[in-house]
PDB file of C-alpha atoms and ligand atoms in Angstrom:
ATOM      1  CA  MET V   1      33.341 107.341  89.863  1.00  0.00           C
ATOM      2  CA  GLY V   2      34.857 106.403  86.360  1.00  0.00           C
ATOM      3  CA  THR V   3      38.679 104.213  86.254  1.00  0.00           C
ATOM      4  CA  HIS V   4      41.296 105.694  86.948  1.00  0.00           C
ATOM      5  CA  PHE V   5      44.877 104.020  86.736  1.00  0.00           C
ATOM      6  CA  ILE V   6      47.712 106.035  89.155  1.00  0.00           C
ATOM      7  CA  LEU V   7      50.684 105.493  87.670  1.00  0.00           C
ATOM      8  CA  ILE V   8      53.587 106.129  90.993  1.00  0.00           C
ATOM      9  CA  GLY V   9      57.214 105.125  90.952  1.00  0.00           C
ATOM     10  CA  PHE V  10      60.650 106.965  91.043  1.00  0.00           C
ATOM     11  CA  MET V  11      61.434 109.649  88.760  1.00  0.00           C
ATOM     12  CA  GLY V  12      63.092 108.393  85.264  1.00  0.00           C
ATOM     13  CA  ALA V  13      60.506 105.191  86.100  1.00  0.00           C
ATOM     14  CA  GLY V  14      58.422 105.743  82.791  1.00  0.00           C
ATOM     15  CA  LYS V  15      55.119 107.361  84.331  1.00  0.00           C
ATOM     16  CA  THR V  16      54.487 109.539  81.562  1.00  0.00           C
ATOM     17  CA  THR V  17      55.859 107.448  78.606  1.00  0.00           C
ATOM     18  CA  VAL V  18      53.310 104.275  79.949  1.00  0.00           C
ATOM     19  CA  GLY V  19      50.958 106.352  80.801  1.00  0.00           C
ATOM     20  CA  ARG V  20      50.715 107.615  77.188  1.00  0.00           C
ATOM     21  CA  CYS V  21      50.496 103.599  76.131  1.00  0.00           C
ATOM     22  CA  LEU V  22      47.922 103.353  78.700  1.00  0.00           C
ATOM     23  CA  SER V  23      45.511 106.325  77.659  1.00  0.00           C
ATOM     24  CA  GLU V  24      46.205 105.332  73.801  1.00  0.00           C
ATOM     25  CA  MET V  25      44.885 101.811  74.872  1.00  0.00           C
ATOM     26  CA  THR V  26      41.876 102.589  76.817  1.00  0.00           C
ATOM     27  CA  GLY V  27      40.907 105.783  75.376  1.00  0.00           C
ATOM     28  CA  TYR V  28      41.082 107.445  78.826  1.00  0.00           C
ATOM     29  CA  PRO V  29      42.698 111.127  78.852  1.00  0.00           C
ATOM     30  CA  LEU V  30      46.543 110.927  80.561  1.00  0.00           C
ATOM     31  CA  LEU V  31      46.595 113.806  83.436  1.00  0.00           C
ATOM     32  CA  ASP V  32      50.151 114.472  85.178  1.00  0.00           C
ATOM     33  CA  THR V  33      50.547 115.988  88.706  1.00  0.00           C
ATOM     34  CA  ASP V  34      53.557 118.126  87.799  1.00  0.00           C
ATOM     35  CA  GLN V  35      52.010 119.901  84.841  1.00  0.00           C
ATOM     36  CA  LEU V  36      48.804 120.628  86.427  1.00  0.00           C
ATOM     37  CA  ILE V  37      50.731 121.905  89.354  1.00  0.00           C
ATOM     38  CA  GLU V  38      52.587 123.998  86.956  1.00  0.00           C
ATOM     39  CA  GLU V  39      49.693 125.118  84.581  1.00  0.00           C
ATOM     40  CA  GLN V  40      48.067 126.478  88.127  1.00  0.00           C
ATOM     41  CA  ALA V  41      51.078 127.847  90.068  1.00  0.00           C
ATOM     42  CA  GLY V  42      51.816 129.405  86.588  1.00  0.00           C
ATOM     43  CA  MET V  43      55.785 127.974  87.184  1.00  0.00           C
ATOM     44  CA  THR V  44      58.136 125.078  86.737  1.00  0.00           C
ATOM     45  CA  VAL V  45      58.400 122.308  89.677  1.00  0.00           C
ATOM     46  CA  SER V  46      62.017 123.545  89.965  1.00  0.00           C
ATOM     47  CA  ARG V  47      60.589 126.942  90.352  1.00  0.00           C
ATOM     48  CA  ILE V  48      58.391 126.511  93.035  1.00  0.00           C
ATOM     49  CA  PHE V  49      60.989 124.302  94.964  1.00  0.00           C
ATOM     50  CA  GLN V  50      63.080 127.413  94.705  1.00  0.00           C
ATOM     51  CA  VAL V  51      60.934 129.979  95.665  1.00  0.00           C
ATOM     52  CA  TYR V  52      58.663 128.413  97.958  1.00  0.00           C
ATOM     53  CA  GLY V  53      60.671 125.080  99.022  1.00  0.00           C
ATOM     54  CA  GLU V  54      59.515 121.407  98.871  1.00  0.00           C
ATOM     55  CA  GLU V  55      57.329 120.994 101.726  1.00  0.00           C
ATOM     56  CA  GLU V  56      55.080 123.589  99.608  1.00  0.00           C
ATOM     57  CA  PHE V  57      55.268 121.800  96.433  1.00  0.00           C
ATOM     58  CA  ARG V  58      53.892 118.547  98.417  1.00  0.00           C
ATOM     59  CA  ARG V  59      50.696 120.647  99.950  1.00  0.00           C
ATOM     60  CA  LEU V  60      49.870 121.330  95.973  1.00  0.00           C
ATOM     61  CA  GLU V  61      50.361 117.762  95.272  1.00  0.00           C
ATOM     62  CA  THR V  62      47.862 116.907  97.501  1.00  0.00           C
ATOM     63  CA  GLU V  63      45.279 119.722  96.497  1.00  0.00           C
ATOM     64  CA  ILE V  64      45.518 118.038  92.947  1.00  0.00           C
ATOM     65  CA  ILE V  65      45.304 115.028  93.744  1.00  0.00           C
ATOM     66  CA  ARG V  66      41.864 115.901  95.959  1.00  0.00           C
ATOM     67  CA  GLN V  67      40.658 118.402  92.762  1.00  0.00           C
ATOM     68  CA  LEU V  68      41.089 114.581  90.318  1.00  0.00           C
ATOM     69  CA  MET V  69      38.912 113.076  92.881  1.00  0.00           C
ATOM     70  CA  GLU V  70      35.923 115.649  91.986  1.00  0.00           C
ATOM     71  CA  ARG V  71      36.443 115.342  88.457  1.00  0.00           C
ATOM     72  CA  ASP V  72      34.253 113.218  86.323  1.00  0.00           C
ATOM     73  CA  GLY V  73      35.379 110.246  83.637  1.00  0.00           C
ATOM     74  CA  ASP V  74      38.126 107.787  83.532  1.00  0.00           C
ATOM     75  CA  TRP V  75      41.298 109.323  83.577  1.00  0.00           C
ATOM     76  CA  VAL V  76      45.099 107.766  83.674  1.00  0.00           C
ATOM     77  CA  LEU V  77      47.726 109.723  85.670  1.00  0.00           C
ATOM     78  CA  SER V  78      51.069 110.050  85.984  1.00  0.00           C
ATOM     79  CA  ALA V  79      51.971 111.069  89.599  1.00  0.00           C
ATOM     80  CA  GLY V  80      55.018 112.705  90.361  1.00  0.00           C
ATOM     81  CA  GLY V  81      57.746 110.608  92.305  1.00  0.00           C
ATOM     82  CA  GLY V  82      56.866 112.551  95.157  1.00  0.00           C
ATOM     83  CA  MET V  83      53.268 111.919  95.961  1.00  0.00           C
ATOM     84  CA  PRO V  84      53.075 109.320  97.687  1.00  0.00           C
ATOM     85  CA  LEU V  85      55.365 110.329 100.628  1.00  0.00           C
ATOM     86  CA  ARG V  86      52.378 112.006 102.266  1.00  0.00           C
ATOM     87  CA  GLU V  87      50.121 109.552 104.350  1.00  0.00           C
ATOM     88  CA  GLU V  88      47.238 111.351 103.046  1.00  0.00           C
ATOM     89  CA  ASN V  89      48.188 111.902  99.581  1.00  0.00           C
ATOM     90  CA  ARG V  90      48.566 107.599  99.994  1.00  0.00           C
ATOM     91  CA  LYS V  91      44.965 107.118 101.299  1.00  0.00           C
ATOM     92  CA  LEU V  92      43.657 109.817  99.018  1.00  0.00           C
ATOM     93  CA  LEU V  93      45.448 107.970  95.813  1.00  0.00           C
ATOM     94  CA  ARG V  94      44.013 104.590  96.644  1.00  0.00           C
ATOM     95  CA  GLN V  95      40.900 105.945  97.225  1.00  0.00           C
ATOM     96  CA  ALA V  96      41.260 107.513  93.684  1.00  0.00           C
ATOM     97  CA  GLY V  97      42.037 104.380  91.802  1.00  0.00           C
ATOM     98  CA  ARG V  98      44.059 101.722  90.948  1.00  0.00           C
ATOM     99  CA  VAL V  99      47.639 102.740  91.901  1.00  0.00           C
ATOM    100  CA  VAL V 100      50.435 100.949  89.940  1.00  0.00           C
ATOM    101  CA  TYR V 101      54.016 101.190  91.258  1.00  0.00           C
ATOM    102  CA  LEU V 102      56.515 100.981  88.197  1.00  0.00           C
ATOM    103  CA  LYS V 103      59.825  99.452  89.775  1.00  0.00           C
ATOM    104  CA  VAL V 104      62.568 100.642  88.528  1.00  0.00           C
ATOM    105  CA  SER V 105      66.599  99.819  88.756  1.00  0.00           C
ATOM    106  CA  PRO V 106      68.899 103.141  89.924  1.00  0.00           C
ATOM    107  CA  GLY V 107      71.002 101.651  86.582  1.00  0.00           C
ATOM    108  CA  THR V 108      67.939 102.864  84.274  1.00  0.00           C
ATOM    109  CA  VAL V 109      67.185 106.230  86.385  1.00  0.00           C
ATOM    110  CA  LEU V 110      70.757 107.356  85.988  1.00  0.00           C
ATOM    111  CA  ASN V 111      70.870 106.511  82.889  1.00  0.00           C
ATOM    112  CA  ARG V 112      67.403 108.092  81.444  1.00  0.00           C
ATOM    113  CA  LEU V 113      67.694 111.517  83.231  1.00  0.00           C
ATOM    114  CA  ARG V 114      71.633 111.839  82.590  1.00  0.00           C
ATOM    115  CA  GLY V 115      71.863 115.472  81.750  1.00  0.00           C
ATOM    116  CA  ASP V 116      68.177 116.445  83.546  1.00  0.00           C
ATOM    117  CA  THR V 117      67.598 119.503  84.876  1.00  0.00           C
ATOM    118  CA  THR V 118      64.302 119.400  86.125  1.00  0.00           C
ATOM    119  CA  ARG V 119      64.154 117.635  88.510  1.00  0.00           C
ATOM    120  CA  PRO V 120      65.203 119.816  92.282  1.00  0.00           C
ATOM    121  CA  LEU V 121      66.074 116.636  93.825  1.00  0.00           C
ATOM    122  CA  LEU V 122      68.792 115.346  91.568  1.00  0.00           C
ATOM    123  CA  GLN V 123      70.558 118.569  91.156  1.00  0.00           C
ATOM    124  CA  GLY V 124      74.640 119.142  92.161  1.00  0.00           C
ATOM    125  CA  GLY V 125      76.318 116.595  94.051  1.00  0.00           C
ATOM    126  CA  ASP V 126      76.765 112.855  93.205  1.00  0.00           C
ATOM    127  CA  VAL V 127      73.507 112.400  91.654  1.00  0.00           C
ATOM    128  CA  LYS V 128      74.181 108.521  91.560  1.00  0.00           C
ATOM    129  CA  GLU V 129      74.237 108.362  95.348  1.00  0.00           C
ATOM    130  CA  LYS V 130      71.471 110.444  95.598  1.00  0.00           C
ATOM    131  CA  VAL V 131      69.277 108.229  93.003  1.00  0.00           C
ATOM    132  CA  GLU V 132      70.296 105.295  95.445  1.00  0.00           C
ATOM    133  CA  ASN V 133      69.754 106.589  98.290  1.00  0.00           C
ATOM    134  CA  LEU V 134      66.189 108.197  97.461  1.00  0.00           C
ATOM    135  CA  MET V 135      65.073 104.965  95.820  1.00  0.00           C
ATOM    136  CA  ASP V 136      66.204 102.685  99.059  1.00  0.00           C
ATOM    137  CA  SER V 137      63.970 105.335 101.255  1.00  0.00           C
ATOM    138  CA  ARG V 138      61.267 105.540  99.133  1.00  0.00           C
ATOM    139  CA  ASN V 139      60.775 101.465  97.355  1.00  0.00           C
ATOM    140  CA  PRO V 140      58.866 100.752 100.718  1.00  0.00           C
ATOM    141  CA  VAL V 141      56.286 103.602 100.963  1.00  0.00           C
ATOM    142  CA  TYR V 142      55.628 102.614  96.282  1.00  0.00           C
ATOM    143  CA  GLU V 143      55.304  98.930  97.500  1.00  0.00           C
ATOM    144  CA  ARG V 144      52.911  99.640 100.212  1.00  0.00           C
ATOM    145  CA  THR V 145      50.870 102.561  98.415  1.00  0.00           C
ATOM    146  CA  ALA V 146      50.007 100.616  95.222  1.00  0.00           C
ATOM    147  CA  HIS V 147      47.441  98.223  94.365  1.00  0.00           C
ATOM    148  CA  ILE V 148      50.101  96.363  92.548  1.00  0.00           C
ATOM    149  CA  THR V 149      53.935  97.001  91.297  1.00  0.00           C
ATOM    150  CA  VAL V 150      54.918  95.984  87.668  1.00  0.00           C
ATOM    151  CA  GLU V 151      58.899  95.578  86.867  1.00  0.00           C
ATOM    152  CA  THR V 152      59.823  97.439  84.243  1.00  0.00           C
ATOM    153  CA  ASP V 153      63.260  97.402  83.518  1.00  0.00           C
ATOM    154  CA  GLY V 154      64.462  96.474  79.964  1.00  0.00           C
ATOM    155  CA  ARG V 155      60.613  95.916  78.766  1.00  0.00           C
ATOM    156  CA  PHE V 156      58.631  97.901  76.345  1.00  0.00           C
ATOM    157  CA  PRO V 157      56.154 100.656  77.548  1.00  0.00           C
ATOM    158  CA  GLU V 158      52.975  99.289  75.172  1.00  0.00           C
ATOM    159  CA  ASP V 159      53.923  96.007  77.476  1.00  0.00           C
ATOM    160  CA  ILE V 160      53.628  97.222  80.364  1.00  0.00           C
ATOM    161  CA  ALA V 161      50.544  99.444  79.803  1.00  0.00           C
ATOM    162  CA  GLU V 162      48.984  95.470  78.500  1.00  0.00           C
ATOM    163  CA  GLU V 163      50.368  93.920  81.592  1.00  0.00           C
ATOM    164  CA  ILE V 164      48.192  97.026  83.775  1.00  0.00           C
ATOM    165  CA  VAL V 165      45.140  96.555  81.809  1.00  0.00           C
ATOM    166  CA  LEU V 166      45.022  92.888  81.854  1.00  0.00           C
ATOM    167  CA  LYS V 167      46.029  92.820  85.894  1.00  0.00           C
ATOM    168  CA  ASN V 168      43.297  95.381  85.999  1.00  0.00           C
ATOM    169  CA  GLY V 169      40.088  92.689  84.938  1.00  0.00           C
TER     170      GLY V 169
HETATM  171  C1  S3P U   1      59.605 114.571  92.747  1.00  0.00           C
HETATM  172  C2  S3P U   1      59.508 113.945  91.043  1.00  0.00           C
HETATM  173  C3  S3P U   1      59.071 115.025  90.212  1.00  0.00           C
HETATM  174  C4  S3P U   1      58.762 116.363  90.533  1.00  0.00           C
HETATM  175  C5  S3P U   1      59.431 116.532  91.268  1.00  0.00           C
HETATM  176  C6  S3P U   1      59.774 116.148  92.514  1.00  0.00           C
HETATM  177  C7  S3P U   1      60.321 113.542  93.405  1.00  0.00           C
HETATM  178  O1  S3P U   1      58.051 114.027  88.829  1.00  0.00           O
HETATM  179  O2  S3P U   1      57.224 116.341  90.942  1.00  0.00           O
HETATM  180  O3  S3P U   1      60.698 117.165  90.563  1.00  0.00           O
HETATM  181  O4  S3P U   1      59.908 113.692  94.885  1.00  0.00           O
HETATM  182  O5  S3P U   1      59.882 112.425  93.269  1.00  0.00           O
HETATM  183  P1  S3P U   1      58.389 112.842  88.050  1.00  0.00           P
HETATM  184  O6  S3P U   1      58.407 111.846  88.963  1.00  0.00           O
HETATM  185  O7  S3P U   1      57.457 112.737  87.315  1.00  0.00           O
HETATM  186  O8  S3P U   1      60.197 113.328  87.546  1.00  0.00           O
END
């Protein structure tokens, strides 16, 4: 098995941005579960939620992590924010590689995702309340899925990526 970095955390935590830095630093390709699901399903994440519902999307996430575990070589993975919600996924993620929780405050998420229309769980209603509630319930799940937790608020993605590499050594 190669070296695998798996970034988990809330929507807008910077998993893709930090993933890009990590990918540049290590030379490992960056993979993204949402993107892989969209490619295989031939439709956007929003559309999958709309047509088949969240449960089906979660099932597709499990399929993707299983596929990735079969894949040769090293990689960096940006995992969808809800990936660790399923017990099965938590186990698979920890088996698959080094799981890093990118911790972020609700304020940063709200700033970054203002006007976003691509995250079905944050559409309509009071977005602030949604982010706060979801984050409260997910924080402990992320914490116990991850091998390490990294605070990200107010930090450059390059520095976060460097910390991840150093902590892996
Ligand atoms: C979700 C996060 C999204 C995407 C989907 C559901 C979640 O990915 O998988 O909208 O439940 O937190 P990002 O974390 O990349 O935004």
